[in-house]
Coordinates of C-alpha atoms in Angstrom, one line a residue:
M200 CA 73.3 90.9 170.1
M201 CA 71.7 87.5 170.1
K202 CA 75.0 85.9 171.2
D203 CA 75.3 88.5 174.0
S204 CA 71.8 87.6 175.2
I205 CA 72.6 83.9 175.3
F206 CA 75.8 84.5 177.2
L207 CA 74.0 86.7 179.8
I208 CA 71.5 83.9 180.3
F209 CA 74.3 81.5 181.0
C210 CA 75.8 84.0 183.5
I211 CA 72.5 84.3 185.3
L212 CA 71.6 80.6 185.4
L213 CA 74.9 78.8 186.1
P214 CA 74.6 77.4 189.7
A215 CA 78.4 77.1 190.1
L216 CA 78.6 80.9 190.4
N217 CA 77.4 80.9 194.0
C218 CA 74.7 83.3 192.9
Q219 CA 72.1 82.3 195.6
K220 CA 71.2 85.0 198.1
K221 CA 71.7 82.6 201.0
D222 CA 75.3 81.9 200.0
R223 CA 76.3 85.6 199.7
S224 CA 77.8 86.0 203.2
K225 CA 79.9 82.8 202.7
A226 CA 80.8 83.4 199.1
K227 CA 84.5 83.0 198.1
R228 CA 86.2 85.3 195.7
L229 CA 85.8 84.1 192.1
R230 CA 89.2 82.9 190.8
F231 CA 90.1 83.7 187.2
P232 CA 93.1 82.5 185.2
S233 CA 95.9 85.0 185.1
I234 CA 96.8 86.4 181.7
V235 CA 99.7 88.1 180.0
L236 CA 99.0 91.4 178.3
V237 CA 100.6 93.4 175.9
D238 CA 101.9 96.6 177.2
S239 CA 104.8 98.6 178.6
I240 CA 104.9 102.0 180.2
A241 CA 104.5 104.8 177.7
T242 CA 104.6 108.6 178.0
G243 CA 101.5 110.7 178.0
E244 CA 100.9 114.2 179.1
S245 CA 98.3 115.4 181.6
A246 CA 97.2 119.0 181.6
A247 CA 96.9 118.7 185.3
N248 CA 100.2 117.2 186.1
G249 CA 102.5 117.8 183.2
E250 CA 104.5 114.8 181.8
T251 CA 102.8 111.7 183.2
P252 CA 103.7 108.0 182.6
F253 CA 100.5 106.2 181.7
L254 CA 100.4 102.5 182.2
G255 CA 99.4 100.2 179.4
S256 CA 100.5 101.8 176.1
L257 CA 101.1 99.5 173.2
T258 CA 104.6 99.4 171.8
S259 CA 104.5 98.3 168.2
K260 CA 107.2 97.3 165.7
H261 CA 104.9 98.4 162.9
T262 CA 106.3 101.1 160.7
C263 CA 104.4 103.5 158.4
S264 CA 104.9 103.5 154.7
E265 CA 105.9 106.6 152.8
E266 CA 102.3 106.8 151.4
Q267 CA 100.9 106.7 155.0
R268 CA 103.4 109.4 156.1
K269 CA 102.3 111.7 153.3
S270 CA 98.6 111.0 153.3
K271 CA 96.2 114.0 153.8
F272 CA 93.7 111.7 155.3
R273 CA 93.4 109.6 158.4
S274 CA 93.7 105.8 158.2
A275 CA 90.5 103.8 158.8
D276 CA 91.8 102.2 161.9
G277 CA 93.7 105.1 163.4
S278 CA 97.2 103.6 162.7
C279 CA 100.1 105.9 161.7
N280 CA 98.5 109.0 163.3
N281 CA 101.6 109.1 165.4
L282 CA 104.5 108.3 163.0
E283 CA 106.8 107.5 165.9
H284 CA 104.3 105.2 167.6
P285 CA 102.1 104.0 164.8
A286 CA 99.8 101.9 167.0
W287 CA 98.9 104.7 169.5
G288 CA 95.2 105.3 169.2
Q289 CA 94.7 102.5 166.7
A290 CA 91.6 100.3 166.9
G291 CA 92.5 97.2 169.0
A292 CA 94.9 99.1 171.3
S293 CA 94.7 98.5 175.0
Y294 CA 93.5 101.2 177.4
L295 CA 95.9 103.3 179.4
R296 CA 95.7 103.5 183.2
M297 CA 96.3 106.5 185.4
I298 CA 97.0 104.2 188.4
S299 CA 98.2 100.6 188.5
D300 CA 95.4 98.1 188.7
H301 CA 93.9 96.6 191.8
Y302 CA 93.1 93.0 191.2
D303 CA 92.4 90.7 194.1
D304 CA 95.2 88.3 193.1
D305 CA 97.4 91.1 191.7
E306 CA 96.9 89.7 188.2
S307 CA 93.3 89.1 187.0
V308 CA 90.7 88.4 189.7
P309 CA 88.2 91.4 190.0
R310 CA 88.4 93.7 192.9
Q311 CA 86.0 92.2 195.4
T312 CA 87.7 92.5 198.8
S313 CA 87.6 95.3 201.4
E314 CA 90.8 96.5 202.9
L315 CA 89.5 95.0 206.1
G316 CA 89.3 91.5 204.5
S317 CA 85.6 91.0 204.0
L318 CA 83.8 91.1 200.7
L319 CA 82.8 94.5 199.1
P320 CA 79.1 95.2 199.0
S321 CA 77.2 94.0 196.0
A322 CA 77.2 96.6 193.2
R323 CA 73.4 96.4 193.2
T324 CA 73.3 97.1 197.0
V325 CA 75.4 100.2 196.5
S326 CA 73.1 101.3 193.7
Q327 CA 70.0 100.8 195.8
E328 CA 71.2 102.3 199.1
V329 CA 73.3 105.3 197.8
F330 CA 71.8 106.4 194.5
N331 CA 68.1 107.5 194.7
S332 CA 65.6 107.5 191.9
E333 CA 64.2 111.0 191.9
S334 CA 63.7 113.5 189.2
H335 CA 65.8 116.7 189.5
P336 CA 65.6 118.5 186.1
S337 CA 68.6 120.6 185.2
A338 CA 68.2 124.4 185.3
R339 CA 71.0 124.8 182.7
L340 CA 71.3 121.9 180.3
T341 CA 69.1 120.4 177.6
Q342 CA 68.9 116.7 176.8
M343 CA 71.4 117.5 174.0
A344 CA 74.2 117.5 176.7
M345 CA 73.6 113.9 177.4
Q346 CA 73.1 113.0 173.7
W347 CA 76.2 114.6 172.4
G348 CA 78.1 113.0 175.2
Q349 CA 76.9 109.5 174.2
F350 CA 77.5 110.2 170.5
L351 CA 81.0 111.3 171.3
D352 CA 81.7 108.4 173.7
H353 CA 80.8 106.0 170.8
D354 CA 83.5 107.7 168.7
L355 CA 86.1 107.1 171.4
A356 CA 85.7 103.7 173.1
S357 CA 84.0 100.3 172.7
T358 CA 85.0 97.6 175.1
P359 CA 84.2 94.0 174.0
A360 CA 82.7 91.6 176.5
E361 CA 83.6 87.9 176.5
I362 CA 81.1 86.0 174.3
G363 CA 80.4 82.5 175.4
I364 CA 79.7 81.0 172.0
K365 CA 83.4 80.5 171.3
W366 CA 84.3 79.2 174.8
H367 CA 84.1 75.7 176.1
F368 CA 81.3 75.6 178.7
M369 CA 83.7 75.4 181.7
H370 CA 85.7 78.3 180.4
L371 CA 82.5 80.3 179.9
R372 CA 82.0 80.3 183.7
E373 CA 85.3 82.0 184.3
D374 CA 84.2 85.2 182.5
C375 CA 80.8 85.4 184.2
F376 CA 81.0 87.9 187.1
P377 CA 77.3 88.1 188.3
I378 CA 76.0 91.0 190.4
Y379 CA 74.4 89.7 193.5
I380 CA 70.9 90.9 194.3
E381 CA 70.0 91.0 198.0
E382 CA 66.7 89.6 199.3
G383 CA 64.1 92.3 199.5
D384 CA 65.3 94.3 196.5
S385 CA 62.8 97.0 195.6
Y386 CA 62.5 95.8 192.0
F387 CA 64.4 92.6 191.1
T388 CA 63.2 89.2 192.3
S389 CA 66.1 87.1 190.9
D390 CA 69.2 86.3 192.9
C391 CA 71.6 87.9 190.6
M392 CA 72.1 90.1 187.5
G393 CA 74.0 88.7 184.5
F394 CA 77.4 90.3 183.9
A395 CA 80.1 89.3 181.4
R396 CA 83.6 90.4 182.0
S397 CA 85.4 92.5 179.4
Q398 CA 87.6 90.6 177.1
R399 CA 91.2 90.4 178.1
Y400 CA 93.9 92.0 175.9
E401 CA 96.1 89.2 174.6
G402 CA 99.6 89.6 173.3
H403 CA 103.2 90.1 174.3
T404 CA 103.7 92.4 177.3
T405 CA 106.0 93.5 180.0
Y406 CA 103.1 94.5 182.1
G407 CA 101.9 91.0 183.0
K408 CA 98.4 91.7 184.2
R409 CA 94.9 91.6 182.8
Q410 CA 94.1 94.6 180.6
Q411 CA 91.2 95.6 178.5
F412 CA 91.2 97.0 175.0
N413 CA 89.4 99.3 172.6
T414 CA 87.9 97.9 169.5
I415 CA 87.6 101.3 167.8
T416 CA 89.9 104.2 167.1
S417 CA 90.7 106.5 170.1
F418 CA 90.6 109.7 168.1
I419 CA 87.7 112.1 167.7
D420 CA 87.5 111.1 164.0
G421 CA 83.8 110.2 163.3
S422 CA 84.5 106.5 163.7
M423 CA 80.9 106.0 165.0
V424 CA 79.7 107.3 161.6
Y425 CA 82.3 105.6 159.3
G426 CA 83.6 102.6 161.2
S427 CA 87.1 101.7 162.5
S428 CA 88.3 99.5 159.6
E429 CA 88.5 99.5 155.9
E430 CA 86.0 96.7 155.8
E431 CA 83.4 98.6 157.9
M432 CA 83.9 101.7 155.8
L433 CA 83.4 99.8 152.5
M434 CA 80.2 98.2 153.9
L435 CA 78.7 101.7 154.7
R436 CA 79.7 103.4 151.4
A437 CA 77.5 103.8 148.4
G438 CA 80.4 103.2 146.1
E439 CA 80.0 106.3 143.9
D440 CA 80.4 110.0 144.2
G441 CA 81.8 109.8 147.7
L442 CA 78.4 109.0 149.2
M443 CA 77.4 106.9 152.2
S444 CA 74.7 104.3 151.8
T445 CA 71.3 105.4 152.9
T446 CA 67.7 104.0 152.8
D447 CA 65.1 106.3 151.3
V448 CA 61.6 106.2 152.7
P449 CA 58.3 107.6 151.4
G450 CA 58.5 111.4 151.6
G451 CA 62.0 111.5 150.2
E452 CA 64.0 111.6 153.4
S453 CA 67.1 109.4 153.7
F454 CA 67.9 107.3 156.7
L455 CA 70.7 104.9 157.7
P456 CA 71.2 101.6 155.9
N457 CA 69.0 98.7 156.9
D458 CA 70.6 96.2 159.4
S459 CA 68.6 93.0 158.7
S460 CA 70.5 90.9 161.2
P461 CA 68.0 89.2 163.7
G462 CA 67.6 91.1 167.0
A463 CA 69.3 94.3 165.8
C464 CA 66.3 96.3 167.1
K465 CA 62.6 96.0 168.0
N466 CA 59.8 96.0 165.5
Q467 CA 62.0 95.1 162.6
D468 CA 59.4 92.7 161.2
D469 CA 56.8 95.5 161.0
V470 CA 56.0 97.0 157.6
G471 CA 58.1 100.1 156.9
I472 CA 60.3 99.6 160.0
F473 CA 63.9 98.6 159.9
C474 CA 67.0 98.6 162.1
F475 CA 69.9 100.9 161.4
L476 CA 73.5 100.1 160.4
A477 CA 76.3 102.5 161.2
G478 CA 80.0 102.8 162.0
D479 CA 79.3 101.8 165.6
A480 CA 77.2 98.8 166.5
R481 CA 75.4 100.6 169.4
V482 CA 73.5 102.9 167.0
N483 CA 70.1 101.5 167.7
V484 CA 70.2 101.8 171.5
I485 CA 68.0 104.9 171.8
P486 CA 66.2 107.3 169.3
G487 CA 68.4 110.3 170.1
L488 CA 71.5 108.4 169.2
Q489 CA 69.9 107.1 166.0
A490 CA 69.0 110.7 165.1
M491 CA 72.6 111.9 165.6
H492 CA 73.9 109.1 163.3
T493 CA 71.3 110.0 160.7
L494 CA 72.1 113.7 160.9
F495 CA 75.8 113.2 160.2
V496 CA 75.4 110.7 157.4
R497 CA 73.1 113.3 155.7
F498 CA 75.7 115.9 156.4
H499 CA 78.4 113.8 154.8
N500 CA 76.4 113.2 151.7
R501 CA 75.6 116.9 151.3
I502 CA 79.3 117.7 151.5
A503 CA 80.2 115.1 148.9
T504 CA 77.4 116.4 146.6
E505 CA 78.5 120.0 147.0
L506 CA 82.1 119.0 146.5
K507 CA 81.2 117.3 143.2
T508 CA 79.5 120.3 141.8
I509 CA 82.3 122.7 142.2
S510 CA 83.8 123.4 138.8
E511 CA 87.4 123.4 140.0
V512 CA 86.9 119.9 141.3
K513 CA 85.3 118.8 138.1
N514 CA 88.4 120.0 136.3
L515 CA 90.5 118.0 138.8
F516 CA 88.4 114.9 138.0
K517 CA 89.4 115.2 134.3
M518 CA 93.0 114.3 135.4
T519 CA 91.9 111.0 137.1
E520 CA 91.6 107.7 135.3
S521 CA 88.7 106.1 137.1
A522 CA 85.4 106.8 138.8
S523 CA 86.7 104.9 141.8
N524 CA 89.4 107.5 142.3
N525 CA 86.9 110.3 142.2
D526 CA 84.7 108.4 144.7
E527 CA 87.6 107.9 147.0
F528 CA 88.6 111.6 146.9
L529 CA 85.1 112.8 147.5
Y530 CA 84.5 110.3 150.3
Q531 CA 87.8 111.0 152.2
T532 CA 87.4 114.8 151.8
A533 CA 83.8 114.7 153.1
R534 CA 84.9 112.4 156.0
K535 CA 87.7 114.8 156.8
I536 CA 85.3 117.8 157.1
V537 CA 82.8 115.8 159.1
A538 CA 85.5 114.8 161.6
A539 CA 86.6 118.4 161.9
V540 CA 83.1 119.6 162.6
I541 CA 82.7 116.9 165.3
Q542 CA 85.9 118.1 166.9
R543 CA 84.9 121.8 166.7
I544 CA 81.5 121.1 168.3
T545 CA 83.1 119.1 171.0
Y546 CA 85.8 121.5 172.0
K547 CA 84.1 124.8 171.2
D548 CA 80.5 124.1 172.2
Y549 CA 80.0 120.9 174.2
I550 CA 83.0 121.1 176.6
P551 CA 82.6 124.8 177.7
S552 CA 78.8 124.4 178.0
V553 CA 78.8 121.2 180.1
F554 CA 82.1 121.4 182.0
G555 CA 82.5 125.2 182.2
R556 CA 85.2 127.8 181.3
E557 CA 87.2 127.1 184.5
F558 CA 87.6 123.5 183.5
V559 CA 88.6 124.5 179.9
H560 CA 91.3 126.8 181.3
Q561 CA 92.5 124.3 184.0
F562 CA 93.2 121.6 181.4
K563 CA 94.6 123.9 178.8
L564 CA 91.9 123.2 176.3
D565 CA 91.7 126.9 175.5
Q566 CA 95.3 127.1 174.4
P567 CA 96.2 126.9 170.7
Y568 CA 96.6 123.4 169.3
E569 CA 100.2 122.1 169.3
Y570 CA 100.8 118.5 168.2
K571 CA 103.0 116.7 170.6
P572 CA 104.3 113.2 169.4
S573 CA 105.0 112.3 173.0
V574 CA 101.4 112.6 174.0
N575 CA 99.6 109.3 173.9
P576 CA 96.0 109.8 172.7
Q577 CA 94.8 106.3 173.7
I578 CA 91.7 106.1 175.8
I579 CA 92.3 105.9 179.6
N580 CA 90.6 103.0 181.3
E581 CA 89.3 105.2 184.1
F582 CA 87.8 107.6 181.5
T583 CA 85.7 105.0 179.6
T584 CA 85.0 102.7 182.6
A585 CA 83.9 105.4 185.1
A586 CA 84.3 109.1 184.5
F587 CA 82.6 109.6 181.1
R588 CA 79.7 107.5 182.4
Y589 CA 78.7 110.5 184.5
G590 CA 76.2 111.2 181.8
H591 CA 74.0 108.3 182.9
S592 CA 72.7 110.6 185.6
L593 CA 71.6 113.2 183.0
I594 CA 69.1 110.7 181.4
T595 CA 65.4 111.4 181.7
D596 CA 62.5 109.0 182.2
S597 CA 60.7 109.6 178.9
M598 CA 60.5 111.2 175.5
K599 CA 57.5 113.3 174.4
L600 CA 56.1 111.9 171.1
N601 CA 52.8 112.9 169.6
G602 CA 51.8 114.7 172.8
K603 CA 52.5 111.7 175.1
D604 CA 55.4 110.9 177.4
V605 CA 56.8 107.6 176.2
P606 CA 58.8 105.8 179.0
L607 CA 62.4 105.2 178.1
H608 CA 62.2 101.4 178.4
E609 CA 59.8 101.4 175.5
L610 CA 62.3 103.3 173.4
Y611 CA 65.4 101.0 173.8
F612 CA 66.3 99.5 170.4
N613 CA 63.2 101.1 168.9
T614 CA 63.6 102.8 165.5
V615 CA 60.0 103.8 165.0
P616 CA 60.3 107.3 166.6
V617 CA 63.1 108.3 164.2
L618 CA 61.5 106.8 161.1
K619 CA 58.1 108.2 161.9
N620 CA 58.8 111.3 164.0
F621 CA 62.3 112.4 163.3
S622 CA 61.7 116.1 164.0
Q623 CA 60.0 115.3 167.3
V624 CA 63.1 113.4 168.4
I625 CA 65.3 116.4 167.6
T626 CA 62.9 118.7 169.4
N627 CA 63.1 116.6 172.5
L628 CA 66.8 116.9 172.5
I629 CA 66.9 120.7 172.1
E630 CA 63.9 121.7 174.2
G631 CA 63.7 119.0 176.9
R632 CA 65.7 119.5 180.1
S633 CA 68.3 116.9 181.1
E634 CA 68.4 115.7 184.7
N635 CA 71.0 117.1 187.0
S636 CA 74.4 115.4 187.2
D637 CA 74.1 114.1 190.7
K638 CA 73.4 111.0 192.8
Y639 CA 69.9 110.7 191.4
F640 CA 69.2 108.3 188.5
S641 CA 66.0 107.5 186.6
K642 CA 64.4 104.2 187.5
E643 CA 64.3 103.6 183.7
M644 CA 68.1 103.2 184.1
T645 CA 68.4 101.5 187.5
D646 CA 65.5 99.1 187.2
K647 CA 64.4 98.8 183.6
L648 CA 67.5 99.2 181.5
F649 CA 67.0 97.2 178.3
L650 CA 63.8 95.7 179.7
T651 CA 62.5 92.6 177.9
S652 CA 60.3 89.7 178.8
K653 CA 63.5 88.0 180.1
G654 CA 64.4 90.8 182.5
S655 CA 66.3 94.0 182.7
L656 CA 69.5 95.6 184.1
D657 CA 70.7 98.4 186.4
I658 CA 73.1 100.9 184.8
V659 CA 74.6 102.0 188.2
S660 CA 75.3 98.4 189.2
L661 CA 76.9 97.7 185.8
N662 CA 79.1 100.7 186.1
I663 CA 80.4 99.8 189.5
Q664 CA 80.8 96.1 188.6
R665 CA 82.7 97.1 185.4
G666 CA 85.1 99.1 187.5
R667 CA 85.8 96.1 189.7
D668 CA 86.1 93.8 186.6
H669 CA 88.8 96.2 185.2
G670 CA 90.6 96.3 188.5
L671 CA 90.1 100.0 189.0
P672 CA 91.4 101.0 192.5
S673 CA 89.2 102.8 195.0
F674 CA 88.0 106.3 194.7
A675 CA 90.4 107.4 197.4
E676 CA 93.4 106.5 195.2
Y677 CA 92.2 108.7 192.5
R678 CA 91.8 111.7 194.8
K679 CA 95.5 111.2 195.6
I680 CA 96.8 111.2 192.0
C681 CA 94.6 114.2 191.1
K682 CA 96.1 116.1 194.0
L683 CA 92.8 116.5 195.8
P684 CA 92.3 116.5 199.6
P685 CA 92.1 112.9 200.8
V686 CA 89.0 111.1 202.0
K687 CA 89.6 109.6 205.4
R688 CA 86.1 109.4 206.8
F689 CA 82.6 108.8 205.4
E690 CA 81.8 112.3 206.4
D691 CA 84.2 113.5 203.7
F692 CA 81.7 112.2 201.1
G693 CA 79.1 114.9 201.9
D694 CA 75.5 114.1 201.3
C695 CA 76.4 110.5 200.4
G696 CA 78.4 109.8 203.6
R697 CA 75.7 108.2 205.7
A698 CA 74.5 105.9 202.8
L699 CA 78.0 104.9 201.9
R700 CA 78.7 104.0 205.6
N701 CA 75.7 101.7 205.5
V702 CA 77.1 99.6 202.7
Y703 CA 81.0 99.9 202.7
K704 CA 83.2 98.8 205.6
S705 CA 85.7 101.5 205.1
P706 CA 85.9 104.8 203.2
M707 CA 88.9 103.4 201.5
D708 CA 86.7 100.8 199.8
V709 CA 84.4 103.1 198.0
D710 CA 84.4 102.4 194.3
L711 CA 85.6 105.1 191.9
Y712 CA 82.3 105.5 190.2
A713 CA 80.3 105.6 193.4
G714 CA 82.6 108.1 195.1
A715 CA 83.0 110.5 192.2
I716 CA 79.3 110.6 191.4
C717 CA 78.8 111.8 195.0
E718 CA 81.1 114.7 194.6
K719 CA 79.6 118.2 194.3
P720 CA 80.2 119.9 190.9
H721 CA 81.5 123.5 191.0
G722 CA 82.6 126.2 188.6
G723 CA 79.9 125.6 186.1
N724 CA 81.0 121.9 185.8
E725 CA 78.6 119.0 185.7
V726 CA 81.1 116.7 187.4
G727 CA 83.0 116.8 190.6
P728 CA 86.8 117.3 190.9
T729 CA 87.9 113.7 190.5
F730 CA 85.9 113.0 187.3
A731 CA 87.0 116.4 186.1
C732 CA 90.6 115.4 186.6
I733 CA 90.1 112.2 184.5
I734 CA 88.0 113.8 181.8
G735 CA 90.2 116.8 181.5
T736 CA 93.3 114.8 181.1
Q737 CA 91.7 112.6 178.4
L738 CA 90.4 115.6 176.4
Y739 CA 93.8 117.2 176.5
T740 CA 95.5 114.0 175.1
L741 CA 92.8 113.6 172.5
K742 CA 93.5 117.1 171.2
N743 CA 97.3 117.4 171.5
G744 CA 98.1 113.8 170.6
D745 CA 96.1 113.9 167.3
R746 CA 98.3 114.8 164.3
F747 CA 95.2 115.5 162.3
F748 CA 93.4 117.8 164.8
Y749 CA 91.3 120.2 162.8
T750 CA 93.2 123.4 163.7
T751 CA 96.6 122.1 162.8
L752 CA 98.7 124.7 160.9
N753 CA 100.0 121.9 158.6
H754 CA 97.7 122.5 155.6
N755 CA 98.5 119.1 154.1
L756 CA 96.8 117.6 157.2
G757 CA 94.3 120.3 158.1
F758 CA 92.5 123.1 156.4
T759 CA 93.2 126.6 154.9
A760 CA 92.1 129.7 156.8
K761 CA 89.0 130.1 154.6
Q762 CA 88.1 126.4 155.2
L763 CA 88.4 126.9 158.9
Q764 CA 86.2 129.9 158.8
F765 CA 83.5 127.7 157.2
I766 CA 84.0 124.9 159.8
N767 CA 83.9 127.3 162.7
K768 CA 80.5 128.6 161.5
I769 CA 78.9 125.1 161.6
T770 CA 77.1 124.4 164.9
L771 CA 74.6 121.8 165.9
S772 CA 71.9 124.5 165.5
S773 CA 72.9 124.8 161.8
L774 CA 73.0 121.0 161.3
F775 CA 69.6 120.5 162.9
C776 CA 68.1 123.2 160.7
E777 CA 69.8 121.8 157.6
F778 CA 69.1 118.1 158.2
G779 CA 66.9 117.7 161.3
E780 CA 63.5 118.6 159.7
I781 CA 62.9 121.5 162.2
G782 CA 62.0 125.2 161.5
E783 CA 63.6 127.0 164.4
V784 CA 66.2 126.5 167.1
Q785 CA 68.2 128.3 169.8
S786 CA 71.8 129.3 169.2
N787 CA 73.4 127.0 171.7
V788 CA 71.4 123.7 171.8
F789 CA 73.2 122.6 175.0
F790 CA 71.4 125.3 176.9
P791 CA 67.6 125.9 177.1
S792 CA 66.3 128.9 175.2
N793 CA 66.1 132.3 177.0
R794 CA 66.3 136.0 176.2
I795 CA 70.0 135.6 175.4
N796 CA 70.0 132.1 173.9
R797 CA 66.8 132.8 172.0
V798 CA 65.0 130.7 169.4
R799 CA 65.3 131.9 165.9
K800 CA 64.1 130.8 162.5
C801 CA 66.3 128.3 160.7
N802 CA 67.3 130.8 157.9
N803 CA 69.5 132.4 160.6
F804 CA 71.5 129.2 160.9
A805 CA 71.9 128.3 157.3
V806 CA 75.1 126.3 156.5
P807 CA 77.3 128.8 154.5
W808 CA 78.1 126.5 151.6
T809 CA 80.9 128.3 149.7
R810 CA 83.5 127.4 147.1
D811 CA 86.3 128.2 149.7
L812 CA 85.4 125.1 151.6
F813 CA 86.4 122.8 148.7
E814 CA 89.7 124.3 147.6
F815 CA 91.7 121.2 148.4

């Protein structure tokens, strides 16, 4: 984190970047070195369009060993999930693309030019002029909708930014892509906002253009809890009885391990306060995310403990030669169950609640699982760079703690609420309303994101700029590939049309994120049709391209019927009751409580621990 901060300062201060307001109208497009990337066209499958060639899939010469082919458990890094294409979905794989990139030089330079030849508007200008800062609480979703989305996102994708420490100073400049701030901005007084380009994907390729890559596994496999490499997993394990490492605090509760690295969070020098260490480095960003990580580590350890006490398993242990073998079996089995529960919550609760039944049916997510080796489960660039960032609109201004509304900017990288008021953090998630998914964003996100004495950022500006950095084509191009009516006039953008006209020269210039956020959701969906197309396609490939998906009928890879009965009974409500230090909760935590979704005592949601679960 400290290296990242230093790099952002360089990006902000370097005068050679033409970052002065007065130079904006005459600014030349930044030129970046062309690169060669690693990919060829591979086959994926879209629930919307049938067989679809995705751009950017890694072709690997790696082969899987006989042990890997027969293993009941996933590999740490996601390799050999697909035995025909061992690198598909592996940590370090490049992102796929639904549409060929749009770089200004057709190789690497970010998209900065209008189809009419002038510069595109600054991402901050688009944020200021198009996306208002007003509160519009959702009538149908709790804050848990946003929080599970973020937790899930951190299981799927992590894009590394260029870090200046390893670069020669002159090379450092090439990967700064600052966001210009116009004079008279409503909040910022500086000339630009620091922005580091995503790292380029190096290697042998037939594609020949700049591509980005994923540092974690693509699968819904709990990698945010466990990590995406053997080294990360070992660092987070207790080393005995299959347990994850935890830190016990006065009162007997267990929390995540202590991350003592400088700058990992705020207040880490205060007595009794520490930063958290998890399978994903972003764990400390906000209290709700910290709470979810804590919840699932507690869940893992409870499974491992229950597993150890079953007499049949003890008899099995008599046949092993070492405690390390027992530890490995307990750990991998608990990890397998946790990943299955995360998948079940995602596909059975989160997706229908947030995106609606019509969406589920349209993208075939309600059909029985059928593993398809031709389906590439790697993360789609448009999904992680734009579509799944829809959730930023759901974020609220504050969290209620000890009867007071604490503004979000005071909670970034702050672990005190979780350590001191864990149950209140959970209560905020299940009782508080999210904001509507629309063109309105909290000022805590557009003006005060990661606020420190050195400044802050704007999430909408960052999202738009990241799309340009990745060479994502305009919104209009995605309407075409999703077989939606074309946008030809600014009037086609509905309520956003007038504001978009004020900043863009042509409707064909509108960025994917900006255009899709302006779309009206329908059919019980929180996103419009373009983001629905991208998200639905991704969720389809993540299910049917995963050999270990929890409902597989291959019992060597999946579960018995009795085990599935147990897994299907576990909901977020039952987990919050078991590990969230609360006494009551509604049945579906993604929806506010009402006469149908009523609040009940936690004894109604008890996790049904049974011997059947552990018959492996």
